[in-house]
Amino acid sequence: MTSPPLQERKKDVLRPLPDSYSPQYVEAAWYPWWEKQGYFKPEHGRKSVSEPNPRGVFMMCIPPPNVTGSLHLGHALTNAIQDCLTRWHRMRGETTLWNPGCDHAGIATQVVVEKKLMRERGMSRHDLGRDQFIQEVWKWKNEKGDRIYHQLKKLGSSLDWDRACFTMDPKLSYAVQEAFIRLHEDGVIYRSKRLVNWSCTLNSAISDIEVDKRELTGRTLLPVPGYKDKVEFGVLVSFAYKIEGSDEEVIVATTRIETMLGDTAVAVHPADPRYQHLKGKMVVHPFCDRKMPVVFDDFVDVSFGTGAVKITPAHDQNDYEVGNRHNLAFINIMDENGLLINVPPPFLGMKRFEARKAVLQALKDLGQFKEIKDNPMVVPVCSRSKDIVEPLLKPQWYVDCADMGKQAADAVREGRLKIIPDHHLKTWFNWMDNIRDWCISRQLWWGHRIPAYFVTVNDPSVKPGEDMDGHYWVSGRTEDEAKEKAAKRFNISTDKITLRQDEDVLDTWFSSGIFPFSIFGWPNETQDLSVFYPGTLLETGHDILFFWVARMVMMGLKLTGQLPFKEVYLHAVVRDAHGRKMSKSLGNVIDPLDVITGISLEGLYAQLNDSNLDPVEVEKAKQGQKSDYPSGIPECGTDALRFALCAYTSQGRDINLDVNRILGYRHFCNKLWNAVKFAMRSLGDSFVPSEKAQLSGQEGVSDRWVLSRLCAAVGLCNAGFQAYDFPAITTAIYNFWLYELCDVYLECVKPVFSRAEEDSVSQSQAAVCRQTLYTCLETGLRLLAPIMPFVGEELYQRLPRRQSQDASASIHVTSYPETAEFCWHSEEVDRQMDFVMTVVRTIRSLRADYNLTKTRADCYLQCIDSETVTLVEQYSLQIQTLSLSQTVQPVPATGAVPEGCAVAIASDRCTVNLMLKGLIDLEKEVAKLTVKKGELEKQMEKLRERMEKSDYKEKVPVKVQELDAEKLRQSQTELEKAKEAIDNFMRMM
């Protein structure tokens, strides 16, 4: 549905509400109107953002989604929570900014554009060259990169789009360059040759977050890019190294047999008695003349295998550290493409996993192969390319995190930074207290190119010093600045200096790490930087606590001297209704837009057919979809989805999302719709709300009770927002609207409105009820608006306004209800109504027992004391209305109740007597109940016989025994009820 223009939309709200709630109708046009009116801008209603605001400032930046991204339920959860908070702060009158942005997503974007190039033009990026390829990426970004912004708008996200930032924008790129140069000049950024996570397919180092840990239980064949056949993993190969000058051998084991070509030692534990005689001995490599020492190191596990371990310092993290401790040789046997180098023929030039087979066969031929067996293990897989990640020794740029990590940990320990929920503190301190230096260089073309230059000095009089050694680097904002720095360092003229800029780009997390202040123009002293930095809150998923949150804290403290935010709220991870991780191959990945608009099962199948899954996985996924969504996903709407996501956040680290629950909240929207429709009819066209929401003193018991409940809901909602307790907010709103306003108050006022035409007393009472009803609707919608922005706005615009309110304003710039404004909470009235509702539920239960669906019966309430009699008299109209009774009459404890009543105890203060005589055929009821009693007795006898058998407890599963016991208990209860009813009817006859 296309959105009508603004004028049309404003006319539209003057028409009557459509008969039923339609998400498509409600959500069609409000968003462009909100944007056009500037409601999402912090300047709205102020001269400028720097104008002092006694209410304070709220600033939060969005976790920038990848430019390649498409909306998923994780985004939906993040944005539902963040938008609720933003709208709440805005309605509280604070200068409010929620700043949007998008991440350039180095690897993901490069992969997408490379695939597109190959698919459409049969070209690689190398065929195009760096400059032209980057132009292609920008072209793709400008055509496709805003897609996720449009999807975020569908979720109702109230972001200030005029401040949207892309991490490759000139303003942000300048900040990234400045951050690198400052940290390099301070010695915090340095260059070092170490092991990195290497993807041979991407030809780049990748971060830990881009490595999926695939757990194997044993031998498994996995597909690897660039290999026709699947490759074997999950096995442990044992082979022998010969001790130099003897026939003795040492048996070692490995899961990566090809790496033995780079072995430079064998390690054993210093206390292992089996190998003490090998001190000072060497082992001989079988494929070359390399002699390798036996080293003694505590890291060796004596109980694993033979207690002897092969050491490959250039291809394993543990071995790398052993190599450093024992000054071993580091032999790199693999190039960037995964081809073998620095190895003897016939292995030289082989692909790494082809060499795996060749080395195994060669060891067998030499007689040094021992055995191969299943081995549970974890295989590191590149999340982008699905390649097997290799530890590779490469020179890279690093950030020294020791001091920054300590400062970040101290900020939390000292309470300057708060992490919510606090069960994440253990993870935070574990990371910060044991932090490693951060590899920030990536071998990509798309991204922020590192502003560092390799220096060559063209002057024979300058002897390579400590800094030179062929590896001197200098950083600079321009090449000229870098030359000046290098010339000054060596005290020569710039014409004697030649520079070559590093080809690498920075890790995407580096630019994301300075996002909270780069978006405001840092390092320049801008107005936005002074007003909105530091921010108030960061809200994100706990899975990027280290990769993003920690780095923002470290970079913020280091580069600005301030924490980037005061609080971090970490939400849970969304899983499917069965608690499974979202996975395309399971068919349980839900697109939020499909929940919003609805989709058929065939439509879900079509999406799978368009995916990159192989045919077997597609069929498996289709079965999953058919099981979970046999009729597809019904249209739920944005408001219902947001409400469900907020209601679910109580589940801790994981959220198991059931689409049926979301549909339940769509029905809740329909209930709101019908309540407002009824209320609008009851208020009438001439209704004028009072100037303020206040008690007149004329309110009846129902009015006082519902206003007391409204006041309680206001308190719960505000407390919930302050504590980030979203389920408390949704529960308070749901309970007030559904169980208190709709189920009780609206039913109580219907007879008041119907009698209003009869006499002046009823008219006066109805007028008070109308003011109460209006206050409930208007305040209830304001409570609801941050979570359900569309239906909240639609219904609010239908209501008349108090004189103090702007008739044209959006609900989202009106004030959020506060307890001080609604101080009507009465514990006494609440207690009284609790008693009344207990009586009503008891009467309803009796009516159901005797099938009095349409017949109204007289009800006699036997009260224990005069106080209870007075209470029943006071609330008799409410009890009569809500219980569908003909009459309600209090009876003192000593008073007599007419014969012919069914009896039930409501509480220790009141017994319900429901007159049945003359309303039902007693003989027929007795006959029916007698048959039921006989059936129950037979069932119970049969069940007891089964349970009393001698082998029952041994042969029948415990769960079945528990079910049988429960069936027996239920049957016993039903039998007692049937007997009681028969006795009751017999007395009446």
PDB file of N, CA, C and O in Angstrom, residues 379-440:
ATOM      1  N   VAL A 379      37.176 -27.332  14.129  1.00  0.00           N
ATOM      2  CA  VAL A 379      37.815 -26.861  12.894  1.00  0.00           C
ATOM      3  C   VAL A 379      37.437 -25.397  12.682  1.00  0.00           C
ATOM      4  O   VAL A 379      36.250 -25.051  12.686  1.00  0.00           O
ATOM      5  N   PRO A 380      38.436 -24.509  12.507  1.00  0.00           N
ATOM      6  CA  PRO A 380      38.125 -23.091  12.283  1.00  0.00           C
ATOM      7  C   PRO A 380      37.735 -22.842  10.821  1.00  0.00           C
ATOM      8  O   PRO A 380      38.487 -23.170   9.904  1.00  0.00           O
ATOM      9  N   VAL A 381      36.538 -22.294  10.609  1.00  0.00           N
ATOM     10  CA  VAL A 381      36.029 -22.059   9.252  1.00  0.00           C
ATOM     11  C   VAL A 381      35.774 -20.559   9.073  1.00  0.00           C
ATOM     12  O   VAL A 381      35.181 -19.909   9.941  1.00  0.00           O
ATOM     13  N   CYS A 382      36.216 -20.013   7.949  1.00  0.00           N
ATOM     14  CA  CYS A 382      35.988 -18.594   7.646  1.00  0.00           C
ATOM     15  C   CYS A 382      34.503 -18.388   7.375  1.00  0.00           C
ATOM     16  O   CYS A 382      33.929 -19.015   6.479  1.00  0.00           O
ATOM     17  N   SER A 383      33.856 -17.507   8.143  1.00  0.00           N
ATOM     18  CA  SER A 383      32.412 -17.304   7.999  1.00  0.00           C
ATOM     19  C   SER A 383      32.059 -16.684   6.650  1.00  0.00           C
ATOM     20  O   SER A 383      30.943 -16.829   6.174  1.00  0.00           O
ATOM     21  N   ARG A 384      33.000 -15.985   6.033  1.00  0.00           N
ATOM     22  CA  ARG A 384      32.734 -15.313   4.756  1.00  0.00           C
ATOM     23  C   ARG A 384      32.934 -16.246   3.563  1.00  0.00           C
ATOM     24  O   ARG A 384      32.126 -16.302   2.665  1.00  0.00           O
ATOM     25  N   SER A 385      34.065 -16.964   3.554  1.00  0.00           N
ATOM     26  CA  SER A 385      34.425 -17.754   2.371  1.00  0.00           C
ATOM     27  C   SER A 385      34.187 -19.247   2.552  1.00  0.00           C
ATOM     28  O   SER A 385      34.271 -20.003   1.601  1.00  0.00           O
ATOM     29  N   LYS A 386      33.907 -19.674   3.806  1.00  0.00           N
ATOM     30  CA  LYS A 386      33.741 -21.096   4.164  1.00  0.00           C
ATOM     31  C   LYS A 386      35.043 -21.885   3.985  1.00  0.00           C
ATOM     32  O   LYS A 386      35.033 -23.110   3.924  1.00  0.00           O
ATOM     33  N   ASP A 387      36.164 -21.185   3.868  1.00  0.00           N
ATOM     34  CA  ASP A 387      37.459 -21.832   3.767  1.00  0.00           C
ATOM     35  C   ASP A 387      37.922 -22.262   5.162  1.00  0.00           C
ATOM     36  O   ASP A 387      37.444 -21.723   6.172  1.00  0.00           O
ATOM     37  N   ILE A 388      38.839 -23.234   5.211  1.00  0.00           N
ATOM     38  CA  ILE A 388      39.434 -23.632   6.483  1.00  0.00           C
ATOM     39  C   ILE A 388      40.513 -22.596   6.829  1.00  0.00           C
ATOM     40  O   ILE A 388      41.390 -22.306   6.006  1.00  0.00           O
ATOM     41  N   VAL A 389      40.407 -22.029   8.003  1.00  0.00           N
ATOM     42  CA  VAL A 389      41.333 -20.967   8.410  1.00  0.00           C
ATOM     43  C   VAL A 389      42.687 -21.578   8.779  1.00  0.00           C
ATOM     44  O   VAL A 389      42.749 -22.594   9.477  1.00  0.00           O
ATOM     45  N   GLU A 390      43.748 -20.933   8.294  1.00  0.00           N
ATOM     46  CA  GLU A 390      45.111 -21.392   8.593  1.00  0.00           C
ATOM     47  C   GLU A 390      45.810 -20.374   9.492  1.00  0.00           C
ATOM     48  O   GLU A 390      45.750 -19.173   9.215  1.00  0.00           O
ATOM     49  N   PRO A 391      46.503 -20.829  10.555  1.00  0.00           N
ATOM     50  CA  PRO A 391      47.378 -19.906  11.279  1.00  0.00           C
ATOM     51  C   PRO A 391      48.611 -19.660  10.389  1.00  0.00           C
ATOM     52  O   PRO A 391      49.277 -20.607   9.983  1.00  0.00           O
ATOM     53  N   LEU A 392      48.872 -18.397  10.042  1.00  0.00           N
ATOM     54  CA  LEU A 392      49.971 -18.079   9.130  1.00  0.00           C
ATOM     55  C   LEU A 392      50.805 -16.947   9.698  1.00  0.00           C
ATOM     56  O   LEU A 392      50.262 -15.985  10.247  1.00  0.00           O
ATOM     57  N   LEU A 393      52.117 -17.072   9.533  1.00  0.00           N
ATOM     58  CA  LEU A 393      53.043 -16.066  10.054  1.00  0.00           C
ATOM     59  C   LEU A 393      53.145 -14.931   9.049  1.00  0.00           C
ATOM     60  O   LEU A 393      53.633 -15.125   7.935  1.00  0.00           O
ATOM     61  N   LYS A 394      52.643 -13.734   9.437  1.00  0.00           N
ATOM     62  CA  LYS A 394      52.632 -12.594   8.509  1.00  0.00           C
ATOM     63  C   LYS A 394      52.978 -11.320   9.271  1.00  0.00           C
ATOM     64  O   LYS A 394      52.582 -11.155  10.426  1.00  0.00           O
ATOM     65  N   PRO A 395      53.681 -10.384   8.619  1.00  0.00           N
ATOM     66  CA  PRO A 395      53.870  -9.068   9.253  1.00  0.00           C
ATOM     67  C   PRO A 395      52.555  -8.285   9.170  1.00  0.00           C
ATOM     68  O   PRO A 395      51.955  -8.193   8.103  1.00  0.00           O
ATOM     69  N   GLN A 396      52.104  -7.774  10.297  1.00  0.00           N
ATOM     70  CA  GLN A 396      50.829  -7.056  10.362  1.00  0.00           C
ATOM     71  C   GLN A 396      50.971  -5.870  11.319  1.00  0.00           C
ATOM     72  O   GLN A 396      51.924  -5.785  12.096  1.00  0.00           O
ATOM     73  N   TRP A 397      49.943  -5.003  11.276  1.00  0.00           N
ATOM     74  CA  TRP A 397      49.868  -3.887  12.226  1.00  0.00           C
ATOM     75  C   TRP A 397      49.061  -4.327  13.446  1.00  0.00           C
ATOM     76  O   TRP A 397      48.032  -4.985  13.312  1.00  0.00           O
ATOM     77  N   TYR A 398      49.547  -3.922  14.628  1.00  0.00           N
ATOM     78  CA  TYR A 398      48.910  -4.311  15.891  1.00  0.00           C
ATOM     79  C   TYR A 398      48.670  -3.080  16.763  1.00  0.00           C
ATOM     80  O   TYR A 398      49.409  -2.095  16.687  1.00  0.00           O
ATOM     81  N   VAL A 399      47.629  -3.199  17.587  1.00  0.00           N
ATOM     82  CA  VAL A 399      47.382  -2.197  18.626  1.00  0.00           C
ATOM     83  C   VAL A 399      47.779  -2.811  19.964  1.00  0.00           C
ATOM     84  O   VAL A 399      47.312  -3.906  20.320  1.00  0.00           O
ATOM     85  N   ASP A 400      48.630  -2.122  20.688  1.00  0.00           N
ATOM     86  CA  ASP A 400      49.005  -2.548  22.042  1.00  0.00           C
ATOM     87  C   ASP A 400      47.828  -2.240  22.970  1.00  0.00           C
ATOM     88  O   ASP A 400      47.515  -1.079  23.226  1.00  0.00           O
ATOM     89  N   CYS A 401      47.164  -3.296  23.446  1.00  0.00           N
ATOM     90  CA  CYS A 401      45.919  -3.120  24.209  1.00  0.00           C
ATOM     91  C   CYS A 401      46.108  -3.202  25.724  1.00  0.00           C
ATOM     92  O   CYS A 401      45.123  -3.048  26.460  1.00  0.00           O
ATOM     93  N   ALA A 402      47.323  -3.457  26.198  1.00  0.00           N
ATOM     94  CA  ALA A 402      47.518  -3.725  27.633  1.00  0.00           C
ATOM     95  C   ALA A 402      47.010  -2.580  28.499  1.00  0.00           C
ATOM     96  O   ALA A 402      46.173  -2.782  29.397  1.00  0.00           O
ATOM     97  N   ASP A 403      47.494  -1.362  28.245  1.00  0.00           N
ATOM     98  CA  ASP A 403      47.111  -0.223  29.081  1.00  0.00           C
ATOM     99  C   ASP A 403      45.642   0.149  28.855  1.00  0.00           C
ATOM    100  O   ASP A 403      44.898   0.412  29.804  1.00  0.00           O
ATOM    101  N   MET A 404      45.221   0.165  27.574  1.00  0.00           N
ATOM    102  CA  MET A 404      43.829   0.524  27.265  1.00  0.00           C
ATOM    103  C   MET A 404      42.860  -0.492  27.861  1.00  0.00           C
ATOM    104  O   MET A 404      41.779  -0.125  28.352  1.00  0.00           O
ATOM    105  N   GLY A 405      43.240  -1.783  27.823  1.00  0.00           N
ATOM    106  CA  GLY A 405      42.387  -2.821  28.402  1.00  0.00           C
ATOM    107  C   GLY A 405      42.228  -2.652  29.899  1.00  0.00           C
ATOM    108  O   GLY A 405      41.147  -2.838  30.455  1.00  0.00           O
ATOM    109  N   LYS A 406      43.345  -2.276  30.577  1.00  0.00           N
ATOM    110  CA  LYS A 406      43.295  -2.048  32.026  1.00  0.00           C
ATOM    111  C   LYS A 406      42.363  -0.880  32.343  1.00  0.00           C
ATOM    112  O   LYS A 406      41.558  -0.933  33.279  1.00  0.00           O
ATOM    113  N   GLN A 407      42.460   0.199  31.541  1.00  0.00           N
ATOM    114  CA  GLN A 407      41.595   1.370  31.777  1.00  0.00           C
ATOM    115  C   GLN A 407      40.120   1.006  31.575  1.00  0.00           C
ATOM    116  O   GLN A 407      39.252   1.459  32.329  1.00  0.00           O
ATOM    117  N   ALA A 408      39.851   0.191  30.545  1.00  0.00           N
ATOM    118  CA  ALA A 408      38.464  -0.226  30.277  1.00  0.00           C
ATOM    119  C   ALA A 408      37.925  -1.082  31.416  1.00  0.00           C
ATOM    120  O   ALA A 408      36.767  -0.949  31.816  1.00  0.00           O
ATOM    121  N   ALA A 409      38.775  -1.977  31.942  1.00  0.00           N
ATOM    122  CA  ALA A 409      38.361  -2.818  33.074  1.00  0.00           C
ATOM    123  C   ALA A 409      38.125  -1.959  34.311  1.00  0.00           C
ATOM    124  O   ALA A 409      37.130  -2.136  35.028  1.00  0.00           O
ATOM    125  N   ASP A 410      39.035  -1.009  34.565  1.00  0.00           N
ATOM    126  CA  ASP A 410      38.913  -0.140  35.743  1.00  0.00           C
ATOM    127  C   ASP A 410      37.655   0.719  35.682  1.00  0.00           C
ATOM    128  O   ASP A 410      37.020   0.975  36.714  1.00  0.00           O
ATOM    129  N   ALA A 411      37.292   1.160  34.469  1.00  0.00           N
ATOM    130  CA  ALA A 411      36.097   2.007  34.320  1.00  0.00           C
ATOM    131  C   ALA A 411      34.849   1.271  34.810  1.00  0.00           C
ATOM    132  O   ALA A 411      33.967   1.863  35.432  1.00  0.00           O
ATOM    133  N   VAL A 412      34.812  -0.048  34.558  1.00  0.00           N
ATOM    134  CA  VAL A 412      33.668  -0.848  35.014  1.00  0.00           C
ATOM    135  C   VAL A 412      33.799  -1.160  36.505  1.00  0.00           C
ATOM    136  O   VAL A 412      32.830  -1.049  37.257  1.00  0.00           O
ATOM    137  N   ARG A 413      35.011  -1.508  36.935  1.00  0.00           N
ATOM    138  CA  ARG A 413      35.221  -1.826  38.364  1.00  0.00           C
ATOM    139  C   ARG A 413      34.866  -0.641  39.246  1.00  0.00           C
ATOM    140  O   ARG A 413      34.348  -0.794  40.345  1.00  0.00           O
ATOM    141  N   GLU A 414      35.193   0.573  38.780  1.00  0.00           N
ATOM    142  CA  GLU A 414      34.961   1.780  39.584  1.00  0.00           C
ATOM    143  C   GLU A 414      33.559   2.340  39.417  1.00  0.00           C
ATOM    144  O   GLU A 414      33.230   3.361  40.029  1.00  0.00           O
ATOM    145  N   GLY A 415      32.744   1.706  38.569  1.00  0.00           N
ATOM    146  CA  GLY A 415      31.355   2.141  38.419  1.00  0.00           C
ATOM    147  C   GLY A 415      31.149   3.302  37.472  1.00  0.00           C
ATOM    148  O   GLY A 415      30.031   3.808  37.353  1.00  0.00           O
ATOM    149  N   ARG A 416      32.198   3.716  36.770  1.00  0.00           N
ATOM    150  CA  ARG A 416      32.032   4.820  35.815  1.00  0.00           C
ATOM    151  C   ARG A 416      31.314   4.340  34.551  1.00  0.00           C
ATOM    152  O   ARG A 416      30.664   5.113  33.874  1.00  0.00           O
ATOM    153  N   LEU A 417      31.455   3.062  34.255  1.00  0.00           N
ATOM    154  CA  LEU A 417      30.746   2.443  33.142  1.00  0.00           C
ATOM    155  C   LEU A 417      29.952   1.264  33.697  1.00  0.00           C
ATOM    156  O   LEU A 417      30.499   0.418  34.408  1.00  0.00           O
ATOM    157  N   LYS A 418      28.660   1.235  33.373  1.00  0.00           N
ATOM    158  CA  LYS A 418      27.792   0.180  33.900  1.00  0.00           C
ATOM    159  C   LYS A 418      27.419  -0.773  32.775  1.00  0.00           C
ATOM    160  O   LYS A 418      27.008  -0.331  31.699  1.00  0.00           O
ATOM    161  N   ILE A 419      27.571  -2.083  33.016  1.00  0.00           N
ATOM    162  CA  ILE A 419      27.186  -3.101  32.042  1.00  0.00           C
ATOM    163  C   ILE A 419      25.968  -3.846  32.571  1.00  0.00           C
ATOM    164  O   ILE A 419      25.978  -4.362  33.682  1.00  0.00           O
ATOM    165  N   ILE A 420      24.900  -3.875  31.758  1.00  0.00           N
ATOM    166  CA  ILE A 420      23.620  -4.477  32.155  1.00  0.00           C
ATOM    167  C   ILE A 420      23.241  -5.537  31.107  1.00  0.00           C
ATOM    168  O   ILE A 420      23.329  -5.249  29.913  1.00  0.00           O
ATOM    169  N   PRO A 421      22.820  -6.731  31.499  1.00  0.00           N
ATOM    170  CA  PRO A 421      22.763  -7.300  32.846  1.00  0.00           C
ATOM    171  C   PRO A 421      24.170  -7.599  33.376  1.00  0.00           C
ATOM    172  O   PRO A 421      25.095  -7.815  32.596  1.00  0.00           O
ATOM    173  N   ASP A 422      24.297  -7.656  34.702  1.00  0.00           N
ATOM    174  CA  ASP A 422      25.640  -7.752  35.292  1.00  0.00           C
ATOM    175  C   ASP A 422      26.263  -9.143  35.172  1.00  0.00           C
ATOM    176  O   ASP A 422      27.417  -9.324  35.525  1.00  0.00           O
ATOM    177  N   HIS A 423      25.494 -10.134  34.655  1.00  0.00           N
ATOM    178  CA  HIS A 423      26.136 -11.450  34.481  1.00  0.00           C
ATOM    179  C   HIS A 423      27.167 -11.428  33.348  1.00  0.00           C
ATOM    180  O   HIS A 423      27.919 -12.379  33.164  1.00  0.00           O
ATOM    181  N   HIS A 424      27.224 -10.308  32.581  1.00  0.00           N
ATOM    182  CA  HIS A 424      28.245 -10.173  31.539  1.00  0.00           C
ATOM    183  C   HIS A 424      29.560  -9.620  32.094  1.00  0.00           C
ATOM    184  O   HIS A 424      30.553  -9.560  31.363  1.00  0.00           O
ATOM    185  N   LEU A 425      29.562  -9.218  33.355  1.00  0.00           N
ATOM    186  CA  LEU A 425      30.781  -8.628  33.939  1.00  0.00           C
ATOM    187  C   LEU A 425      31.935  -9.624  33.947  1.00  0.00           C
ATOM    188  O   LEU A 425      33.087  -9.257  33.691  1.00  0.00           O
ATOM    189  N   LYS A 426      31.627 -10.872  34.237  1.00  0.00           N
ATOM    190  CA  LYS A 426      32.681 -11.896  34.299  1.00  0.00           C
ATOM    191  C   LYS A 426      33.398 -11.984  32.950  1.00  0.00           C
ATOM    192  O   LYS A 426      34.637 -12.053  32.885  1.00  0.00           O
ATOM    193  N   THR A 427      32.625 -11.985  31.863  1.00  0.00           N
ATOM    194  CA  THR A 427      33.206 -12.041  30.516  1.00  0.00           C
ATOM    195  C   THR A 427      34.056 -10.808  30.260  1.00  0.00           C
ATOM    196  O   THR A 427      35.170 -10.895  29.733  1.00  0.00           O
ATOM    197  N   TRP A 428      33.531  -9.641  30.647  1.00  0.00           N
ATOM    198  CA  TRP A 428      34.241  -8.371  30.433  1.00  0.00           C
ATOM    199  C   TRP A 428      35.619  -8.407  31.114  1.00  0.00           C
ATOM    200  O   TRP A 428      36.644  -8.127  30.485  1.00  0.00           O
ATOM    201  N   PHE A 429      35.624  -8.759  32.384  1.00  0.00           N
ATOM    202  CA  PHE A 429      36.896  -8.752  33.128  1.00  0.00           C
ATOM    203  C   PHE A 429      37.848  -9.847  32.631  1.00  0.00           C
ATOM    204  O   PHE A 429      39.056  -9.648  32.582  1.00  0.00           O
ATOM    205  N   ASN A 430      37.288 -10.975  32.241  1.00  0.00           N
ATOM    206  CA  ASN A 430      38.125 -12.050  31.711  1.00  0.00           C
ATOM    207  C   ASN A 430      38.854 -11.590  30.454  1.00  0.00           C
ATOM    208  O   ASN A 430      40.053 -11.838  30.287  1.00  0.00           O
ATOM    209  N   TRP A 431      38.138 -10.886  29.572  1.00  0.00           N
ATOM    210  CA  TRP A 431      38.751 -10.380  28.336  1.00  0.00           C
ATOM    211  C   TRP A 431      39.738  -9.253  28.619  1.00  0.00           C
ATOM    212  O   TRP A 431      40.871  -9.253  28.153  1.00  0.00           O
ATOM    213  N   MET A 432      39.279  -8.283  29.395  1.00  0.00           N
ATOM    214  CA  MET A 432      40.101  -7.081  29.615  1.00  0.00           C
ATOM    215  C   MET A 432      41.360  -7.384  30.421  1.00  0.00           C
ATOM    216  O   MET A 432      42.414  -6.809  30.175  1.00  0.00           O
ATOM    217  N   ASP A 433      41.239  -8.286  31.376  1.00  0.00           N
ATOM    218  CA  ASP A 433      42.395  -8.603  32.233  1.00  0.00           C
ATOM    219  C   ASP A 433      43.397  -9.530  31.539  1.00  0.00           C
ATOM    220  O   ASP A 433      44.528  -9.669  32.001  1.00  0.00           O
ATOM    221  N   ASN A 434      42.961 -10.187  30.466  1.00  0.00           N
ATOM    222  CA  ASN A 434      43.862 -11.104  29.741  1.00  0.00           C
ATOM    223  C   ASN A 434      43.956 -10.712  28.266  1.00  0.00           C
ATOM    224  O   ASN A 434      44.135 -11.563  27.392  1.00  0.00           O
ATOM    225  N   ILE A 435      43.849  -9.422  27.997  1.00  0.00           N
ATOM    226  CA  ILE A 435      43.723  -8.959  26.610  1.00  0.00           C
ATOM    227  C   ILE A 435      45.017  -9.169  25.831  1.00  0.00           C
ATOM    228  O   ILE A 435      46.117  -9.030  26.360  1.00  0.00           O
ATOM    229  N   ARG A 436      44.846  -9.543  24.569  1.00  0.00           N
ATOM    230  CA  ARG A 436      45.990  -9.658  23.664  1.00  0.00           C
ATOM    231  C   ARG A 436      46.008  -8.453  22.740  1.00  0.00           C
ATOM    232  O   ARG A 436      44.982  -7.788  22.563  1.00  0.00           O
ATOM    233  N   ASP A 437      47.143  -8.212  22.131  1.00  0.00           N
ATOM    234  CA  ASP A 437      47.213  -7.110  21.172  1.00  0.00           C
ATOM    235  C   ASP A 437      46.347  -7.425  19.958  1.00  0.00           C
ATOM    236  O   ASP A 437      46.136  -8.591  19.613  1.00  0.00           O
ATOM    237  N   TRP A 438      45.866  -6.377  19.323  1.00  0.00           N
ATOM    238  CA  TRP A 438      44.819  -6.470  18.308  1.00  0.00           C
ATOM    239  C   TRP A 438      45.434  -6.290  16.923  1.00  0.00           C
ATOM    240  O   TRP A 438      46.025  -5.239  16.640  1.00  0.00           O
ATOM    241  N   CYS A 439      45.279  -7.304  16.072  1.00  0.00           N
ATOM    242  CA  CYS A 439      45.744  -7.215  14.685  1.00  0.00           C
ATOM    243  C   CYS A 439      44.737  -6.395  13.884  1.00  0.00           C
ATOM    244  O   CYS A 439      43.575  -6.785  13.774  1.00  0.00           O
ATOM    245  N   ILE A 440      45.159  -5.249  13.343  1.00  0.00           N
ATOM    246  CA  ILE A 440      44.209  -4.329  12.691  1.00  0.00           C
ATOM    247  C   ILE A 440      44.386  -4.230  11.177  1.00  0.00           C
ATOM    248  O   ILE A 440      43.659  -3.476  10.536  1.00  0.00           O
TER     249      ILE A 440
END
